[in-house]
CSV table of C-alpha atoms in Angstrom, one decimal:
chain,number,residue,atom,x,y,z
M,3,UNK,CA,125.9,115.2,78.8
M,4,UNK,CA,126.4,113.2,82.0
M,5,UNK,CA,129.2,110.7,82.4
M,6,UNK,CA,129.7,107.7,84.6
M,7,UNK,CA,132.0,108.1,87.6
M,8,UNK,CA,135.0,105.8,87.6
M,9,UNK,CA,134.0,102.3,88.7
M,10,UNK,CA,134.2,102.0,92.4
M,11,UNK,CA,135.9,98.8,93.5
M,12,UNK,CA,135.7,97.1,96.9
M,13,UNK,CA,137.5,94.0,98.3
M,14,UNK,CA,136.6,91.6,101.1
M,15,UNK,CA,139.5,92.9,103.1
M,16,UNK,CA,138.2,96.5,102.8
M,17,UNK,CA,134.7,95.6,103.9
M,18,UNK,CA,135.9,93.5,106.8
M,19,UNK,CA,138.1,96.4,107.9
M,20,UNK,CA,135.0,98.5,108.5
M,21,UNK,CA,133.2,96.0,110.7
M,22,UNK,CA,134.3,97.3,114.1
M,23,UNK,CA,131.5,98.3,116.5
M,24,UNK,CA,132.9,101.8,116.6
M,25,UNK,CA,134.0,102.2,113.0
M,26,UNK,CA,131.0,100.7,111.1
M,27,UNK,CA,128.5,103.4,111.9
M,28,UNK,CA,131.0,106.0,110.7
M,29,UNK,CA,131.4,103.9,107.5
M,30,UNK,CA,127.7,103.9,106.9
M,31,UNK,CA,127.6,107.7,107.6
M,32,UNK,CA,130.4,108.3,105.2
M,33,UNK,CA,128.7,106.3,102.4
M,34,UNK,CA,125.4,108.2,102.9
M,35,UNK,CA,127.2,111.5,103.0
M,36,UNK,CA,128.9,110.7,99.7
M,37,UNK,CA,125.5,110.0,98.2
M,38,UNK,CA,124.1,113.2,99.6
M,39,UNK,CA,126.9,115.2,98.0
M,40,UNK,CA,125.6,114.0,94.7
M,41,UNK,CA,122.1,115.0,95.5
M,42,UNK,CA,123.4,118.4,96.4
M,43,UNK,CA,124.9,118.8,93.0
M,44,UNK,CA,121.4,118.2,91.5
M,45,UNK,CA,120.0,120.8,93.9
M,46,UNK,CA,122.6,123.3,92.9
M,47,UNK,CA,121.7,122.7,89.2
M,48,UNK,CA,118.1,123.3,90.0
M,49,UNK,CA,118.8,126.5,91.9
M,50,UNK,CA,120.9,127.8,89.0
M,51,UNK,CA,117.9,127.6,86.7
M,52,UNK,CA,115.0,129.4,88.3
M,53,UNK,CA,112.6,128.9,85.3
M,54,UNK,CA,113.0,125.1,85.4
M,55,UNK,CA,109.7,123.3,85.0
M,56,UNK,CA,110.5,119.6,84.9
M,57,UNK,CA,113.1,117.1,86.2
M,58,UNK,CA,113.2,113.8,84.3
M,59,UNK,CA,114.7,111.0,86.4
M,60,UNK,CA,115.8,107.9,84.6
M,61,UNK,CA,117.8,104.8,85.5
M,62,UNK,CA,117.6,101.0,85.1
M,63,UNK,CA,115.6,98.8,87.5
M,64,UNK,CA,116.7,98.7,91.2
M,65,UNK,CA,118.8,101.8,90.9
M,66,UNK,CA,116.9,103.6,93.6
M,67,UNK,CA,114.9,105.9,91.3
M,68,UNK,CA,111.8,106.0,93.4
M,69,UNK,CA,113.4,106.7,96.8
M,70,UNK,CA,115.8,109.2,95.2
M,71,UNK,CA,112.8,111.0,93.6
M,72,UNK,CA,111.0,111.3,96.9
M,73,UNK,CA,114.2,112.3,98.6
M,74,UNK,CA,114.8,115.0,96.0
M,75,UNK,CA,111.3,116.2,96.4
M,76,UNK,CA,111.8,116.8,100.1
M,77,UNK,CA,115.1,118.5,99.5
M,78,UNK,CA,113.5,120.9,97.0
M,79,UNK,CA,110.6,121.7,99.3
M,80,UNK,CA,113.2,122.4,102.1
M,81,UNK,CA,114.5,125.1,99.6
M,82,UNK,CA,111.0,126.5,99.3
M,83,UNK,CA,110.3,124.9,95.9
M,84,UNK,CA,107.1,122.8,95.5
M,85,UNK,CA,107.7,119.6,93.6
M,86,UNK,CA,105.0,117.2,92.2
M,87,UNK,CA,105.7,113.6,91.4
M,88,UNK,CA,104.6,111.6,88.3
M,89,UNK,CA,105.6,108.0,87.8
M,90,UNK,CA,105.7,106.5,84.3
M,91,UNK,CA,104.5,103.2,85.8
M,92,UNK,CA,101.0,104.7,85.9
M,93,UNK,CA,100.9,105.1,82.2
M,94,UNK,CA,101.1,101.5,81.1
M,95,UNK,CA,98.6,100.6,78.3
M,96,UNK,CA,95.4,98.9,79.5
M,97,UNK,CA,95.9,96.0,77.2
M,98,UNK,CA,96.9,92.4,77.5
M,99,UNK,CA,100.6,91.7,77.9
M,100,UNK,CA,102.9,91.2,75.0
M,101,UNK,CA,105.2,88.2,75.7
M,102,UNK,CA,108.6,87.3,74.4
M,103,UNK,CA,109.4,83.9,72.9
M,104,UNK,CA,110.1,82.5,76.4
M,105,UNK,CA,106.8,83.7,77.9
M,106,UNK,CA,108.1,86.7,79.7
M,107,UNK,CA,105.7,89.7,79.7
M,108,UNK,CA,106.9,93.1,78.4
M,109,UNK,CA,106.9,95.5,81.3
M,110,UNK,CA,110.2,97.2,80.2
M,111,UNK,CA,110.0,98.6,76.7
M,112,UNK,CA,108.9,102.2,76.0
M,113,UNK,CA,106.2,100.7,73.7
M,114,UNK,CA,104.4,99.4,76.8
M,115,UNK,CA,103.7,103.0,77.9
M,116,UNK,CA,100.8,105.2,76.6
M,117,UNK,CA,103.0,108.3,76.2
M,118,UNK,CA,100.4,110.2,74.2
M,119,UNK,CA,98.3,110.2,77.4
M,120,UNK,CA,101.3,111.3,79.5
M,121,UNK,CA,102.1,114.2,77.1
M,122,UNK,CA,98.5,115.3,77.1
M,123,UNK,CA,98.4,115.5,80.9
M,124,UNK,CA,101.8,117.3,81.1
M,125,UNK,CA,100.5,119.9,78.6
M,126,UNK,CA,97.3,120.4,80.6
M,127,UNK,CA,99.4,120.9,83.7
M,128,UNK,CA,101.7,123.4,81.9
M,129,UNK,CA,98.6,125.3,80.9
M,130,UNK,CA,97.5,125.6,84.5
M,131,UNK,CA,94.7,123.1,84.4
M,132,UNK,CA,93.7,120.7,87.2
M,133,UNK,CA,94.4,117.1,86.1
M,134,UNK,CA,93.3,113.8,87.5
M,135,UNK,CA,96.3,111.6,87.4
M,136,UNK,CA,96.1,107.8,86.9
M,137,UNK,CA,97.2,105.1,89.3
M,138,UNK,CA,97.9,101.8,87.5
M,139,UNK,CA,96.6,98.7,89.1
M,140,UNK,CA,98.9,95.9,88.1
M,141,UNK,CA,96.5,93.2,89.3
M,142,UNK,CA,93.7,94.2,86.9
M,143,UNK,CA,95.9,96.1,84.4
M,144,UNK,CA,93.5,99.0,84.6
M,145,UNK,CA,94.0,102.7,85.4
M,146,UNK,CA,92.1,103.9,88.4
M,147,UNK,CA,91.6,107.5,89.3
M,148,UNK,CA,91.7,108.2,93.0
M,149,UNK,CA,90.0,111.2,94.5
M,150,UNK,CA,93.2,112.6,96.1
M,151,UNK,CA,95.4,112.0,93.1
M,152,UNK,CA,94.8,115.4,91.5
M,153,UNK,CA,97.4,117.9,90.4
M,154,UNK,CA,97.4,121.5,89.6
M,155,UNK,CA,100.6,123.6,89.2
M,156,UNK,CA,101.2,126.9,90.9
M,157,UNK,CA,103.9,129.4,89.9
M,158,UNK,CA,107.4,128.0,90.1
M,159,UNK,CA,106.3,124.4,90.8
M,160,UNK,CA,108.5,121.7,89.5
M,161,UNK,CA,107.3,118.3,88.1
M,162,UNK,CA,109.5,115.3,88.8
M,163,UNK,CA,108.9,112.6,86.2
M,164,UNK,CA,110.4,109.2,87.2
M,165,UNK,CA,110.9,106.0,85.3
M,166,UNK,CA,113.3,103.9,83.2
M,167,UNK,CA,112.3,105.7,80.0
M,168,UNK,CA,111.9,109.2,81.5
M,169,UNK,CA,114.8,110.4,79.3
M,170,UNK,CA,113.7,108.7,76.1
M,171,UNK,CA,113.0,110.6,72.9
M,172,UNK,CA,109.4,109.7,73.3
M,173,UNK,CA,109.0,111.2,76.7
M,174,UNK,CA,111.1,114.4,76.4
M,175,UNK,CA,109.9,115.2,72.9
M,176,UNK,CA,108.4,118.6,72.7
M,177,UNK,CA,110.1,119.9,75.8
M,178,UNK,CA,112.7,122.7,75.5
M,179,UNK,CA,116.1,121.6,77.0
M,180,UNK,CA,116.1,124.9,78.9
M,181,UNK,CA,112.9,123.9,80.7
M,182,UNK,CA,114.0,120.5,82.1
M,183,UNK,CA,116.8,118.9,83.9
M,184,UNK,CA,117.8,115.3,83.2
M,185,UNK,CA,119.0,113.0,86.0
M,186,UNK,CA,120.3,109.5,85.5
M,187,UNK,CA,120.8,107.2,88.5
M,188,UNK,CA,122.5,103.8,88.6
M,189,UNK,CA,124.8,101.9,90.9
M,190,UNK,CA,128.3,101.7,89.4
M,191,UNK,CA,130.6,99.6,91.7
M,192,UNK,CA,132.1,96.2,91.9
M,193,UNK,CA,133.1,93.7,94.5
M,194,UNK,CA,136.1,91.6,93.8
M,195,UNK,CA,137.6,88.6,95.7
M,196,UNK,CA,139.9,86.3,93.9
M,197,UNK,CA,137.9,85.2,90.8
M,198,UNK,CA,134.5,86.0,92.4
M,199,UNK,CA,133.0,89.3,91.5
M,200,UNK,CA,129.8,91.3,91.7
M,201,UNK,CA,129.3,93.7,88.8
M,202,UNK,CA,127.2,96.8,88.8
M,203,UNK,CA,124.4,94.8,87.2
M,204,UNK,CA,124.8,92.1,89.9
M,205,UNK,CA,124.2,94.8,92.5
M,206,UNK,CA,120.9,95.6,91.0
M,207,UNK,CA,120.0,91.9,90.7
M,208,UNK,CA,120.7,91.5,94.4
M,209,UNK,CA,118.7,94.6,95.3
M,210,UNK,CA,115.7,93.3,93.3
M,211,UNK,CA,115.9,89.8,94.7
M,212,UNK,CA,115.9,91.2,98.2
M,213,UNK,CA,113.0,93.6,97.4
M,214,UNK,CA,110.8,91.1,95.5
M,215,UNK,CA,111.0,88.5,98.3
M,216,UNK,CA,110.5,90.8,101.3
M,217,UNK,CA,108.0,93.3,99.7
M,218,UNK,CA,106.3,91.5,96.9
M,219,UNK,CA,106.0,87.9,98.0
M,220,UNK,CA,107.9,86.7,94.9
M,221,UNK,CA,110.9,84.4,94.8
M,222,UNK,CA,114.5,85.2,93.9
M,223,UNK,CA,114.5,82.6,91.1
M,224,UNK,CA,111.4,84.3,89.6
M,225,UNK,CA,113.3,87.6,89.6
M,226,UNK,CA,116.4,86.1,87.9
M,227,UNK,CA,114.1,84.2,85.4
M,228,UNK,CA,112.6,87.5,84.4
M,229,UNK,CA,116.0,89.4,84.2
M,230,UNK,CA,116.7,88.7,80.5
M,231,UNK,CA,113.6,90.8,79.7
M,232,UNK,CA,115.0,93.6,81.8
M,233,UNK,CA,118.5,93.2,80.3
M,234,UNK,CA,117.3,93.2,76.7
M,235,UNK,CA,115.6,96.6,77.1
M,236,UNK,CA,118.5,98.1,79.0
M,237,UNK,CA,121.1,97.1,76.4
M,238,UNK,CA,119.8,99.7,73.9
M,239,UNK,CA,118.6,102.4,76.3
M,240,UNK,CA,120.9,103.0,79.2
M,241,UNK,CA,123.7,104.7,77.4
M,242,UNK,CA,121.3,106.9,75.4
M,243,UNK,CA,119.6,108.1,78.6
M,244,UNK,CA,122.9,108.7,80.4
M,245,UNK,CA,124.0,110.8,77.5
M,246,UNK,CA,120.8,112.9,77.6
M,247,UNK,CA,121.1,113.5,81.4
M,248,UNK,CA,122.6,116.6,82.9
M,249,UNK,CA,123.6,114.8,86.1
M,250,UNK,CA,124.6,111.3,86.9
M,251,UNK,CA,124.0,109.8,90.4
M,252,UNK,CA,126.0,106.8,91.4
M,253,UNK,CA,123.6,105.0,93.8
M,254,UNK,CA,126.1,102.4,95.0
M,255,UNK,CA,126.7,102.5,98.7
M,256,UNK,CA,129.7,100.4,99.7
M,257,UNK,CA,128.1,99.2,103.0
M,258,UNK,CA,125.2,97.6,101.0
M,259,UNK,CA,127.5,94.6,100.3
M,260,UNK,CA,127.1,93.8,104.0
M,261,UNK,CA,123.3,94.4,104.1
M,262,UNK,CA,121.6,93.9,100.8
M,263,UNK,CA,123.9,91.1,99.5
M,264,UNK,CA,123.4,88.9,102.6
M,265,UNK,CA,119.6,89.5,102.4
M,266,UNK,CA,119.6,88.5,98.8
M,267,UNK,CA,121.7,85.5,99.6
M,268,UNK,CA,119.1,84.3,102.0
M,269,UNK,CA,116.4,84.8,99.4
M,270,UNK,CA,118.5,82.9,96.8
M,271,UNK,CA,119.1,80.0,99.2
M,272,UNK,CA,115.4,79.8,100.0
M,273,UNK,CA,114.5,79.6,96.4
M,274,UNK,CA,117.2,77.0,95.6
M,275,UNK,CA,116.1,74.9,98.6
M,276,UNK,CA,112.5,75.0,97.6
M,277,UNK,CA,113.5,73.9,94.1
M,278,UNK,CA,115.4,70.9,95.5
M,279,UNK,CA,112.5,70.0,97.8
M,280,UNK,CA,110.0,70.3,94.9
M,281,UNK,CA,108.1,73.1,96.7
M,282,UNK,CA,109.1,76.0,94.4
M,283,UNK,CA,106.0,78.1,93.5
M,284,UNK,CA,105.4,79.0,89.8
M,285,UNK,CA,106.8,82.3,88.7
M,286,UNK,CA,104.4,85.3,88.5
M,287,UNK,CA,106.5,86.8,85.7
M,288,UNK,CA,105.6,84.5,82.9
M,289,UNK,CA,102.6,83.7,80.7
M,290,UNK,CA,99.7,81.9,82.5
M,291,UNK,CA,100.2,78.2,82.3
M,292,UNK,CA,104.0,78.3,82.3
M,293,UNK,CA,106.1,77.4,85.4
M,294,UNK,CA,109.2,79.4,84.5
M,295,UNK,CA,110.6,80.8,81.3
M,296,UNK,CA,114.1,79.2,81.6
M,297,UNK,CA,114.4,77.7,85.1
M,298,UNK,CA,117.8,76.1,84.5
M,299,UNK,CA,119.4,79.4,83.5
M,300,UNK,CA,117.9,81.1,86.6
M,301,UNK,CA,119.2,78.3,88.9
M,302,UNK,CA,122.7,78.6,87.3
M,303,UNK,CA,122.6,82.4,87.9
M,304,UNK,CA,121.3,82.0,91.5
M,305,UNK,CA,124.2,79.6,92.3
M,306,UNK,CA,126.8,82.0,90.8
M,307,UNK,CA,125.5,84.9,92.8
M,308,UNK,CA,125.2,82.8,96.0
M,309,UNK,CA,128.9,81.7,95.7
M,310,UNK,CA,129.9,85.4,95.9
M,311,UNK,CA,127.4,86.5,98.5
M,312,UNK,CA,128.4,83.7,100.9
M,313,UNK,CA,131.8,85.4,101.2
M,314,UNK,CA,130.4,88.7,102.4
M,315,UNK,CA,130.0,89.7,106.1
M,316,UNK,CA,126.4,90.2,107.2
M,317,UNK,CA,125.1,93.2,109.1
M,318,UNK,CA,121.6,93.8,110.4
M,319,UNK,CA,119.4,95.9,108.2
M,320,UNK,CA,118.7,98.2,111.2
M,321,UNK,CA,122.0,100.0,110.3
M,322,UNK,CA,120.4,101.5,107.2
M,323,UNK,CA,119.2,105.1,107.8
M,324,UNK,CA,115.5,105.7,107.4
M,325,UNK,CA,116.1,108.1,104.5
M,326,UNK,CA,118.6,105.9,102.6
M,327,UNK,CA,117.8,104.7,99.1
M,328,UNK,CA,118.6,101.2,100.4
M,329,UNK,CA,115.3,101.3,102.3
M,330,UNK,CA,113.7,100.6,98.9
M,331,UNK,CA,115.2,97.1,98.9
M,332,UNK,CA,115.0,95.8,102.5
């Protein structure tokens, strides 16, 4: 059973002490090396179990699961082990959304995934069959099967299964514990200055605000408006998945408070300014015909996060190494 590390805590004085032209690159390097040491622990666990067939990688939204999984795959291949990737996002049901009472679509619960289809494909792979894997098109809510998305396992191949619910009862059911390794990844750190704080959950909110605006053309307010749907699912799943994991990865990187938080602050400010100017676009995370689920609550949360983020020093995103999990959010 994996356990959380002690909560890492950082102050404004600490972050500002690292800002020197000579010292900051070393700070970034030290943070990345600390993360790599955790990855190495997972690699050591894999090497100690030569018959391992599956690695299930779970963690809440904006924890860095996707980048970590690709990073782990490369590390495994450097050790001479072939690793294949499967994302749970490709197994959503091809049905209309189920909405909560506020009009938020369910993209979070395990019930939104067709796990019988996933299990059937995993069993076919285990039997040495060639399998056409799906790719889920979120625009059409249809699975498509691309010619190059075909998988067949060779001897000693490892399958990496990534997604929030990768360590749920429904996903790992039928797999022998001796045949899989469970990894849980989540940032677990806190920024504190006077009475202003950023919690581990706030870190993920800021990461997702930054990503949704820069990579998905959404707005920070839309992200925060959808967050209660995320939070509702995580409240009864995170601890169970952590307990089932063999390894825990703390994906917080101290220097991200100077990179991701300022980027998210700019996204938050843009959304708030658009709201005040009457130019805010409707959220794409609600039922058609709705503007937002609870815009007032999202605005209140955006203002709270902004008040903390405006304290933080800002560093150009170019300092982030190309193989860092933070690349997923900039």
